[in-house]
XYZ file of N, CA and C in Angstrom:
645
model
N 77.488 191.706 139.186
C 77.852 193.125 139.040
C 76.654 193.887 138.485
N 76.260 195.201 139.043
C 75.369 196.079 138.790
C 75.497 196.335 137.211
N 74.058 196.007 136.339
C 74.654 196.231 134.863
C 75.221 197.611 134.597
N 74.242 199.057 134.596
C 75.136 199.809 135.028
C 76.588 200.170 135.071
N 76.805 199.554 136.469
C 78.437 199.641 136.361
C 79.409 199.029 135.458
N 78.399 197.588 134.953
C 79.548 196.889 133.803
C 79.266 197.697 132.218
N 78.719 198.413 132.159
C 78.401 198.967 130.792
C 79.146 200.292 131.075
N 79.503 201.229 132.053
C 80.497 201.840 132.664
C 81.387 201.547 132.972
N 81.851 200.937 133.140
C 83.565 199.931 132.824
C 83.915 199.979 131.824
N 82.725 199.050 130.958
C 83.258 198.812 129.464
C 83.058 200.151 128.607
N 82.198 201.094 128.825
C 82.883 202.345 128.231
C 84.463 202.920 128.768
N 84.287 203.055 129.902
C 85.649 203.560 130.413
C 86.939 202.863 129.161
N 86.825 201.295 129.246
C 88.008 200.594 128.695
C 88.165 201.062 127.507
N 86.760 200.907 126.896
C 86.712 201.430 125.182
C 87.193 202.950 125.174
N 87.142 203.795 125.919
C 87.263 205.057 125.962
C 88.897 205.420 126.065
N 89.551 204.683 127.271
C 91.193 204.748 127.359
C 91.406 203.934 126.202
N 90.747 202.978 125.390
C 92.141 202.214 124.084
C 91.618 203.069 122.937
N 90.640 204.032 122.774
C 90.742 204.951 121.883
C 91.351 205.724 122.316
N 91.487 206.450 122.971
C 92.500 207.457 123.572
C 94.172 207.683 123.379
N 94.426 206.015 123.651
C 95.561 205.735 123.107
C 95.927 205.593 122.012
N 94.839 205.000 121.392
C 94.679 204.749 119.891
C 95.355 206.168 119.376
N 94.679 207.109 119.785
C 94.703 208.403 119.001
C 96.127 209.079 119.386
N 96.390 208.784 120.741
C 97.347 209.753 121.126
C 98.983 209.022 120.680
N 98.727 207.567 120.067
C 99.966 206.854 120.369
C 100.387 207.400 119.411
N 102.169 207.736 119.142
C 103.183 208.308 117.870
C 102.356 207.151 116.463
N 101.986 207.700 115.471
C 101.562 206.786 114.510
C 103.212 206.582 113.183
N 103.351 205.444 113.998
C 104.623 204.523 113.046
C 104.598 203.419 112.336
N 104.117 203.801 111.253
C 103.689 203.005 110.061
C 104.618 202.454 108.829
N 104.307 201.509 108.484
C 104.945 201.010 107.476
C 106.038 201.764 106.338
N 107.119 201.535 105.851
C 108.044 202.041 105.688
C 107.826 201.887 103.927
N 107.097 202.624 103.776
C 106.319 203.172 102.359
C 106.100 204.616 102.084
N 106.105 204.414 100.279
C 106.349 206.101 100.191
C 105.540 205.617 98.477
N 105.728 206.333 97.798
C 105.176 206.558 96.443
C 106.185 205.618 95.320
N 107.015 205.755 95.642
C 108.690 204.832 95.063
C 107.934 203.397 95.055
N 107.656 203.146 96.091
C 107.431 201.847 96.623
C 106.147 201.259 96.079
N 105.101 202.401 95.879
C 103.337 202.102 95.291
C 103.909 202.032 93.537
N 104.839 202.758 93.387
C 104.941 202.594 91.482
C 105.617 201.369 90.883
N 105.880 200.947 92.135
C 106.351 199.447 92.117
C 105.540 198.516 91.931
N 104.581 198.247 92.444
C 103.176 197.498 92.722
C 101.888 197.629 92.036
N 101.544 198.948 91.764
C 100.218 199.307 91.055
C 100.741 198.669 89.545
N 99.955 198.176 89.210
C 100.301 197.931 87.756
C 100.515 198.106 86.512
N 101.376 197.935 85.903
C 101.527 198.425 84.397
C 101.289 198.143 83.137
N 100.384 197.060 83.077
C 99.788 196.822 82.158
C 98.446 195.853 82.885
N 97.515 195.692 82.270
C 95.676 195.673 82.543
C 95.047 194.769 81.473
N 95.641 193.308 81.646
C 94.659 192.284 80.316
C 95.146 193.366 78.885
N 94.604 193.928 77.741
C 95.652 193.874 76.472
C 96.065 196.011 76.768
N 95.387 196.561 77.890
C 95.944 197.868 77.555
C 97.311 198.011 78.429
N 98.053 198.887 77.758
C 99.543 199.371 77.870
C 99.109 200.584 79.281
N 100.045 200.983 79.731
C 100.210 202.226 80.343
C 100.866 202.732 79.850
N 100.317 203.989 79.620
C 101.223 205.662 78.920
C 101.978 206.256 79.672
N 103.066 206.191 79.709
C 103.641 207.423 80.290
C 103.899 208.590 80.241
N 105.182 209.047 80.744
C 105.066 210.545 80.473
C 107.032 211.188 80.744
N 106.814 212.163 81.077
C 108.408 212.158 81.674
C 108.672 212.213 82.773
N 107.898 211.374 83.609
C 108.168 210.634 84.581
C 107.882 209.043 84.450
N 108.442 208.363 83.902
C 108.553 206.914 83.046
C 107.740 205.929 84.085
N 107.180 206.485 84.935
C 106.480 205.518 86.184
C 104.856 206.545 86.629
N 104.325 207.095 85.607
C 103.014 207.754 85.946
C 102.926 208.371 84.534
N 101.538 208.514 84.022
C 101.139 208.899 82.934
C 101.019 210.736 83.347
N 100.671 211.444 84.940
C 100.798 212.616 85.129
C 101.175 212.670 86.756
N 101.070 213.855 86.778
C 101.364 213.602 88.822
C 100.302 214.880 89.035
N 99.777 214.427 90.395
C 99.469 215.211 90.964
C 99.272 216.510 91.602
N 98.661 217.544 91.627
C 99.329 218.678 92.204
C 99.433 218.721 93.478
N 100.663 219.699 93.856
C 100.940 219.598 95.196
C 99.901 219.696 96.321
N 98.833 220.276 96.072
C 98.064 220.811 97.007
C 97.245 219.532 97.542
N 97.208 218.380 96.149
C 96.174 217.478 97.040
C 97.359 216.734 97.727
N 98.665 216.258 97.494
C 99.696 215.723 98.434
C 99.523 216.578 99.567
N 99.836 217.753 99.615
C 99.774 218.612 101.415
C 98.216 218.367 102.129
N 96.885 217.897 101.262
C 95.677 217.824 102.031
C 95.616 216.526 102.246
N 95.954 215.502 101.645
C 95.465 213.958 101.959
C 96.921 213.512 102.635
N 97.783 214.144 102.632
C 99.552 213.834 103.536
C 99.534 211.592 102.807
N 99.404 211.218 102.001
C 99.514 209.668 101.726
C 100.881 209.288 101.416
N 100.671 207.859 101.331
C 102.173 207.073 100.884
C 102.716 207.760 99.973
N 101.441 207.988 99.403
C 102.115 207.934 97.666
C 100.669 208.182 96.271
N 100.902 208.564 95.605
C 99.541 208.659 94.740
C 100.084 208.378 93.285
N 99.404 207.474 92.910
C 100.269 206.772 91.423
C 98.753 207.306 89.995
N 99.157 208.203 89.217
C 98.258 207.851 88.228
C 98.895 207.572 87.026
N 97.920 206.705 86.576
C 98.317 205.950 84.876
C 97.330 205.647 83.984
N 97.576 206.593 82.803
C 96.626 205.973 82.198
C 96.741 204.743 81.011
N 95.518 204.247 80.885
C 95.810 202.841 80.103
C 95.149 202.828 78.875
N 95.667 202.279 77.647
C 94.987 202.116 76.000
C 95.562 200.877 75.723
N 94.507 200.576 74.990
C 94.199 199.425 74.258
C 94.607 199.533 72.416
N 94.478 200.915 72.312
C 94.341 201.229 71.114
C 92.987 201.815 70.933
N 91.915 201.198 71.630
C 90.300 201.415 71.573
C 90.084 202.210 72.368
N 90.301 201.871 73.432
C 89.534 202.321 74.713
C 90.518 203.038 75.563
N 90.605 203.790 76.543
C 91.382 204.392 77.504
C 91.115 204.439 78.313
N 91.477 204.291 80.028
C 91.295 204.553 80.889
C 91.726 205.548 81.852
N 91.413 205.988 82.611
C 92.426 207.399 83.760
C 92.235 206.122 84.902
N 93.447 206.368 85.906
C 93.622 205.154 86.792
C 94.298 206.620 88.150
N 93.701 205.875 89.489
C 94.118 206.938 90.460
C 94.472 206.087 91.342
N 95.510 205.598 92.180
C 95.436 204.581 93.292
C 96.170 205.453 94.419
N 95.612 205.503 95.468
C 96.080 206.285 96.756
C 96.460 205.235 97.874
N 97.331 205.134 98.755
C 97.289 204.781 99.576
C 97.884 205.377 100.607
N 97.225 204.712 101.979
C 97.849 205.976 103.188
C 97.339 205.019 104.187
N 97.920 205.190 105.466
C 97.488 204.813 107.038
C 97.035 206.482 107.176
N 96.553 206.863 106.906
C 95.465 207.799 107.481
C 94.525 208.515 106.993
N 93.814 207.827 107.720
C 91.703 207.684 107.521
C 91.726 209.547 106.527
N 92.011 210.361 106.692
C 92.214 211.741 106.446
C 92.256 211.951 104.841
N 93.402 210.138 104.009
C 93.855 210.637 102.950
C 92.301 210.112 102.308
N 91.409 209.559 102.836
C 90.569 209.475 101.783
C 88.993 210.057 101.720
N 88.799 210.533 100.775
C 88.146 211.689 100.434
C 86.767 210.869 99.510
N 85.815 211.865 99.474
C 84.697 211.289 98.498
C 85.314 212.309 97.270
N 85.539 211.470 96.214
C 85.976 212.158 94.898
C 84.573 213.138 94.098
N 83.426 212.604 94.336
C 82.330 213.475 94.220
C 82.818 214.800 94.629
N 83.220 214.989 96.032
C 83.181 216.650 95.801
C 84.181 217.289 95.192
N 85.380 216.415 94.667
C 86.933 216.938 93.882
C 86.262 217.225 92.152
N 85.273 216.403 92.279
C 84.232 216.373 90.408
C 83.923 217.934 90.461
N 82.791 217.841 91.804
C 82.024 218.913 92.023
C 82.754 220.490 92.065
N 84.168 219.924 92.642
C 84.614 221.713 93.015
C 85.443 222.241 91.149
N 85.822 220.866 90.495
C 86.194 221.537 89.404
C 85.168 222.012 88.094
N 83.895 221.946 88.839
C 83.257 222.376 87.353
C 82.203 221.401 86.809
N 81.964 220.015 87.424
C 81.515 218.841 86.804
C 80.388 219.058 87.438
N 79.293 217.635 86.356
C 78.104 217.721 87.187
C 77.414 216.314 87.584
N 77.388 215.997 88.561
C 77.395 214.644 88.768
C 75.364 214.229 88.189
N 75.247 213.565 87.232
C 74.037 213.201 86.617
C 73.345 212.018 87.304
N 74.069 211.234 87.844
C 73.820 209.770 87.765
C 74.909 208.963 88.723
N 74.411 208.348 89.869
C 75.053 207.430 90.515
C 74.265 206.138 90.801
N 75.469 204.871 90.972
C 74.976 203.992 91.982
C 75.811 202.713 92.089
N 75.582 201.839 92.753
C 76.941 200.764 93.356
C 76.563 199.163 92.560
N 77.549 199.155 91.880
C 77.584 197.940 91.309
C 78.502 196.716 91.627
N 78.201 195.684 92.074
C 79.036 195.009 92.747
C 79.536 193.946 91.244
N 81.433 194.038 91.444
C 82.126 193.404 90.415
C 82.690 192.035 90.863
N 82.926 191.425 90.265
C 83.214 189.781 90.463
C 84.431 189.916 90.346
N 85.867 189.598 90.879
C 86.638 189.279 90.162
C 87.607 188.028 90.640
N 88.687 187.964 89.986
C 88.936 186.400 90.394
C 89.532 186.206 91.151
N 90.549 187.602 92.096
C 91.529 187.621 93.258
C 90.819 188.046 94.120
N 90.095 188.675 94.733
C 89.322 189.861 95.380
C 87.868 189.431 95.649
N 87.120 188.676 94.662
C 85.895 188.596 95.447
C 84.785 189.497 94.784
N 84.074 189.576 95.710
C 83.046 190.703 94.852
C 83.469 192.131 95.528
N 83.597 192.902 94.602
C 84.046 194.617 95.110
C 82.852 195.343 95.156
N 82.368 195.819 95.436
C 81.200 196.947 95.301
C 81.996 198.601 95.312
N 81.752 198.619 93.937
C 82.214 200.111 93.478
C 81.158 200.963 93.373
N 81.299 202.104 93.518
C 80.578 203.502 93.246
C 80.596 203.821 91.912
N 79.883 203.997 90.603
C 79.661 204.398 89.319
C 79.092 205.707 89.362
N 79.440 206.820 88.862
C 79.132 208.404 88.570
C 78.854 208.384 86.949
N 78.092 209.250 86.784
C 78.301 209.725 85.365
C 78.439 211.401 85.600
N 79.976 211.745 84.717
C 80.212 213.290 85.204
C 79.916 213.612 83.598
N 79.304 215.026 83.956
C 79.299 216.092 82.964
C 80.457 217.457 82.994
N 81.017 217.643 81.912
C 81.884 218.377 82.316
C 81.772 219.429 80.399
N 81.423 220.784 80.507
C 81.183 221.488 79.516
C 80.579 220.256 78.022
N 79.077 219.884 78.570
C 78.764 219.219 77.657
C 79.136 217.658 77.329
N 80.209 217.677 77.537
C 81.029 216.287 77.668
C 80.548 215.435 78.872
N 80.097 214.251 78.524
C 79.775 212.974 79.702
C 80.536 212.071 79.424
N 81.134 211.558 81.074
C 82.131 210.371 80.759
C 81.410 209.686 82.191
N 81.839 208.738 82.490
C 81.821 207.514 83.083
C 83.105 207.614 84.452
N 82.959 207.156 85.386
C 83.915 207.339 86.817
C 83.264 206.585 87.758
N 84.008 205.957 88.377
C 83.634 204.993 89.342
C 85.019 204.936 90.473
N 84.985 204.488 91.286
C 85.924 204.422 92.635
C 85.423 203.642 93.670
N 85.941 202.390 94.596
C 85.951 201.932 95.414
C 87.467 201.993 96.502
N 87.078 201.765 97.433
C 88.026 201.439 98.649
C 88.439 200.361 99.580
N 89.560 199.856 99.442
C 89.819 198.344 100.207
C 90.807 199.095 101.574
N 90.107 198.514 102.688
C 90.585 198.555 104.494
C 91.010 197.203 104.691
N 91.288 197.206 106.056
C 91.888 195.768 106.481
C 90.834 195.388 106.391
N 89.526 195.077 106.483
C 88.533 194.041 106.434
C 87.335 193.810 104.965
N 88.637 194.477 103.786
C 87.926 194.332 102.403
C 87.719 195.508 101.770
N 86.354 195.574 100.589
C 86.519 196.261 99.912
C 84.984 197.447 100.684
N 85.184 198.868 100.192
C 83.679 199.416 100.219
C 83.746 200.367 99.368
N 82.165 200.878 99.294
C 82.146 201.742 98.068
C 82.176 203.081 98.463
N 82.327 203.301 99.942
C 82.296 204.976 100.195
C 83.474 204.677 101.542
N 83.383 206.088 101.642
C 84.606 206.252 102.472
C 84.384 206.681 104.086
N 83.417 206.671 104.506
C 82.820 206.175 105.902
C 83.130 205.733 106.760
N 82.627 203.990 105.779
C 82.810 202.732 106.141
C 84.422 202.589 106.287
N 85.480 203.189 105.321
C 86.716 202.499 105.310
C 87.451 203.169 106.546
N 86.948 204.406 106.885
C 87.617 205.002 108.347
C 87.184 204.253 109.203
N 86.156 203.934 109.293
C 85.408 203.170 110.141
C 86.533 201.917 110.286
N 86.668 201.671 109.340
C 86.933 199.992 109.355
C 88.784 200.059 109.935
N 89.329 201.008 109.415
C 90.440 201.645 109.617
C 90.832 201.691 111.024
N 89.860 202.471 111.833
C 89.843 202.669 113.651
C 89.492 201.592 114.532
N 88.691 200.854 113.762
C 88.121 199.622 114.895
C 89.370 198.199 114.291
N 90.311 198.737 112.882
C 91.136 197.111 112.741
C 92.318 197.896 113.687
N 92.587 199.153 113.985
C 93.497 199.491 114.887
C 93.699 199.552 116.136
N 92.053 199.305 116.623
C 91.661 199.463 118.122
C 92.277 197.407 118.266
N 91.379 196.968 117.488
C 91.824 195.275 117.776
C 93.361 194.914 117.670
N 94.031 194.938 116.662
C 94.838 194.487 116.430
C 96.055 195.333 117.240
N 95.965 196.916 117.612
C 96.981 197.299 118.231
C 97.899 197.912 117.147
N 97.747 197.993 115.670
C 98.893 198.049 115.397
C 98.688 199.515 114.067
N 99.066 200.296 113.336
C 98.728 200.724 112.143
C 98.081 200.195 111.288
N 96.994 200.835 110.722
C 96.516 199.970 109.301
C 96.821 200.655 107.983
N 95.983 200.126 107.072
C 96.883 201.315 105.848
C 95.456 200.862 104.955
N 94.895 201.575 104.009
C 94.295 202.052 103.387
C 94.167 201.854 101.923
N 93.197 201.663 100.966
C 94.263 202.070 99.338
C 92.458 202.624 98.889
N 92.632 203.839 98.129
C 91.003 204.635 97.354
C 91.631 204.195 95.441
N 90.839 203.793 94.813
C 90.818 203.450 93.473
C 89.859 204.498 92.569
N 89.910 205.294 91.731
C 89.589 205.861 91.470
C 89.774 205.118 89.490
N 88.178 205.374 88.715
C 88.284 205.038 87.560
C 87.685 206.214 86.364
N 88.707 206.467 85.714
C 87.397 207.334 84.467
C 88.128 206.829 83.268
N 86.836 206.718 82.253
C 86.509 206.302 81.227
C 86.892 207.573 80.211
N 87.606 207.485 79.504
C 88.252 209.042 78.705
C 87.844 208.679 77.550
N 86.963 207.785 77.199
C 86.218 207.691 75.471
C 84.628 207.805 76.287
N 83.971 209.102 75.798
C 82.373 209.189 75.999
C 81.604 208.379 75.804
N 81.876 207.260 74.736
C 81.080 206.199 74.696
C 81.362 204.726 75.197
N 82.359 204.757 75.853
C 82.450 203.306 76.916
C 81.103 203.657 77.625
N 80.753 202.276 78.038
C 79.602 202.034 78.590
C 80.127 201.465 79.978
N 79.195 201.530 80.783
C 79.132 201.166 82.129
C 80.151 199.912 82.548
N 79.353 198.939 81.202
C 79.571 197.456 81.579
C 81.153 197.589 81.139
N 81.132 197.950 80.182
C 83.084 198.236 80.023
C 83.826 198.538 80.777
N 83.805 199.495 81.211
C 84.421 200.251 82.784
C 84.131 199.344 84.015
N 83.235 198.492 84.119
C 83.427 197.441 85.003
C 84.554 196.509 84.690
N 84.144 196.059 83.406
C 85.104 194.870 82.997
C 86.415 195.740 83.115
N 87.112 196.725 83.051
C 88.196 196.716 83.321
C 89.107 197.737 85.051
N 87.323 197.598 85.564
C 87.697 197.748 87.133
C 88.096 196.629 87.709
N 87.255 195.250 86.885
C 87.466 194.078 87.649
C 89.304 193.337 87.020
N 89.933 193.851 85.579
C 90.836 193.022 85.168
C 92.086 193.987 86.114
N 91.276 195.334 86.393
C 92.836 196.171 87.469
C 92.994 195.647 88.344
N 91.752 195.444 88.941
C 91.962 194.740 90.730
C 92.553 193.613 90.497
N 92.318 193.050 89.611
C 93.012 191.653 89.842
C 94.760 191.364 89.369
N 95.236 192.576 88.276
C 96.378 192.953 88.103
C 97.113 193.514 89.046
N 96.423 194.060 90.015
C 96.618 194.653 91.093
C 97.286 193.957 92.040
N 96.264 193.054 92.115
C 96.228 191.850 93.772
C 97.996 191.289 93.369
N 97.931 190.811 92.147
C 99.172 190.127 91.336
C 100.894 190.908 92.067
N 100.514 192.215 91.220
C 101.545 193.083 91.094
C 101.760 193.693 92.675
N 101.114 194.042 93.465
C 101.622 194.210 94.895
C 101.529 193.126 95.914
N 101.511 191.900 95.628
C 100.925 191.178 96.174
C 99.993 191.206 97.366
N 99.178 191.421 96.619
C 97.930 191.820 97.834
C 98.269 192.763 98.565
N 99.125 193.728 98.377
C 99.205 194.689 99.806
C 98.680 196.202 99.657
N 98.087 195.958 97.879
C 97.059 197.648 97.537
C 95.351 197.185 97.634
């Protein structure tokens, strides 16, 4: 066969199973936010989660980012030790749409991003994660923030790669995929880097536990 024509075929094919890809009704897993406050975890090696008066999230979200990212569900909690505190964000969604670079959500409220770069964490369910580390400024105040993203084929540190990874595990497999963005800030100015790792790596792995593997 004329190469040509077989490299024109095989676009054509690739071209109709994206097509379909895109155009097919997207009927996804029978999940909602109920279901993520179930799973994300509630306690993190010795810190507690705080609540609030909603006995299953330390705050909620405003409506506006639910109507822009349309997700399962968006769980935040924050966690103390007594020492230390954490802000905790876990999103999940089958669509590439709900996830966002949190850099520009820093950027549009006022913050100033000083300092980035990707540190890859060890942990004992998961493997090595490679997270994104920020240092935000916000009226004088510097804290610490970091966020990674796990697709059907693992973890990444930007959100690119996870659409990416999102369209091509849907083109293979045929079927919906689903998504989860982790979002971390450090709410004591003087946690250090290496701290906020150590307890990116004890969430994920509380994590893997508590949903069984399915955030």
């Amino acid at each position: 066969m004329n190469f040509k024509l077989a490299v024109g075929i095989l676009g054509t094919l690739m071209l109709g199973v994206g097509l379909a890809a895109t155009f097919t009704p997207r009927i996804g897993l029978n999940r909602d936010e109920a279901w993520m406050e179930k799973r994300v975890p509630t306690k993190v090696a010795d810190y507690d989660f705080r609540g609030s008066e909603n006995p299953q999230q330390s705050y909620k979200m405003d409506p506006i980012t639910y109507e822009t990212l349309n997700p399962y569900g968006i769980v935040c909690r924050v966690f103390d030790n007594g020492k230390a505190q954490f802000d905790t964000v876990v999103i999940h969604s089958n669509n590439a749409d709900s996830f966002h670079d949190p850099r520009v959500c820093f950027q549009s409220q006022g913050s100033e991003l000083i300092g980035q770069r990707v540190k890859n964490i060890e942990t004992a369910t998961r493997g090595t994660v490679p997270v994104t580390f920020i240092k935000v400024s916000y009226n004088g105040s510097e804290k610490m923030a970091a966020y990674t993203y796990r697709g059907p084929s693992g973890f990444t540190d930007a959100p690119i790669p996870l659409m990416n990874d999102l369209f091509l595990s849907e083109l293979r497999q045929g079927t919906i995929q689903t998504g989860t963005f982790f979002r971390f800030i450090a709410l004591n100015s003087t946690t250090t880097e290496e701290e906020l790792a150590k307890f990116i790596g004890e969430f994920l792995d509380a994590s893997y536990k508590s949903s069984d593997n399915s955030l």
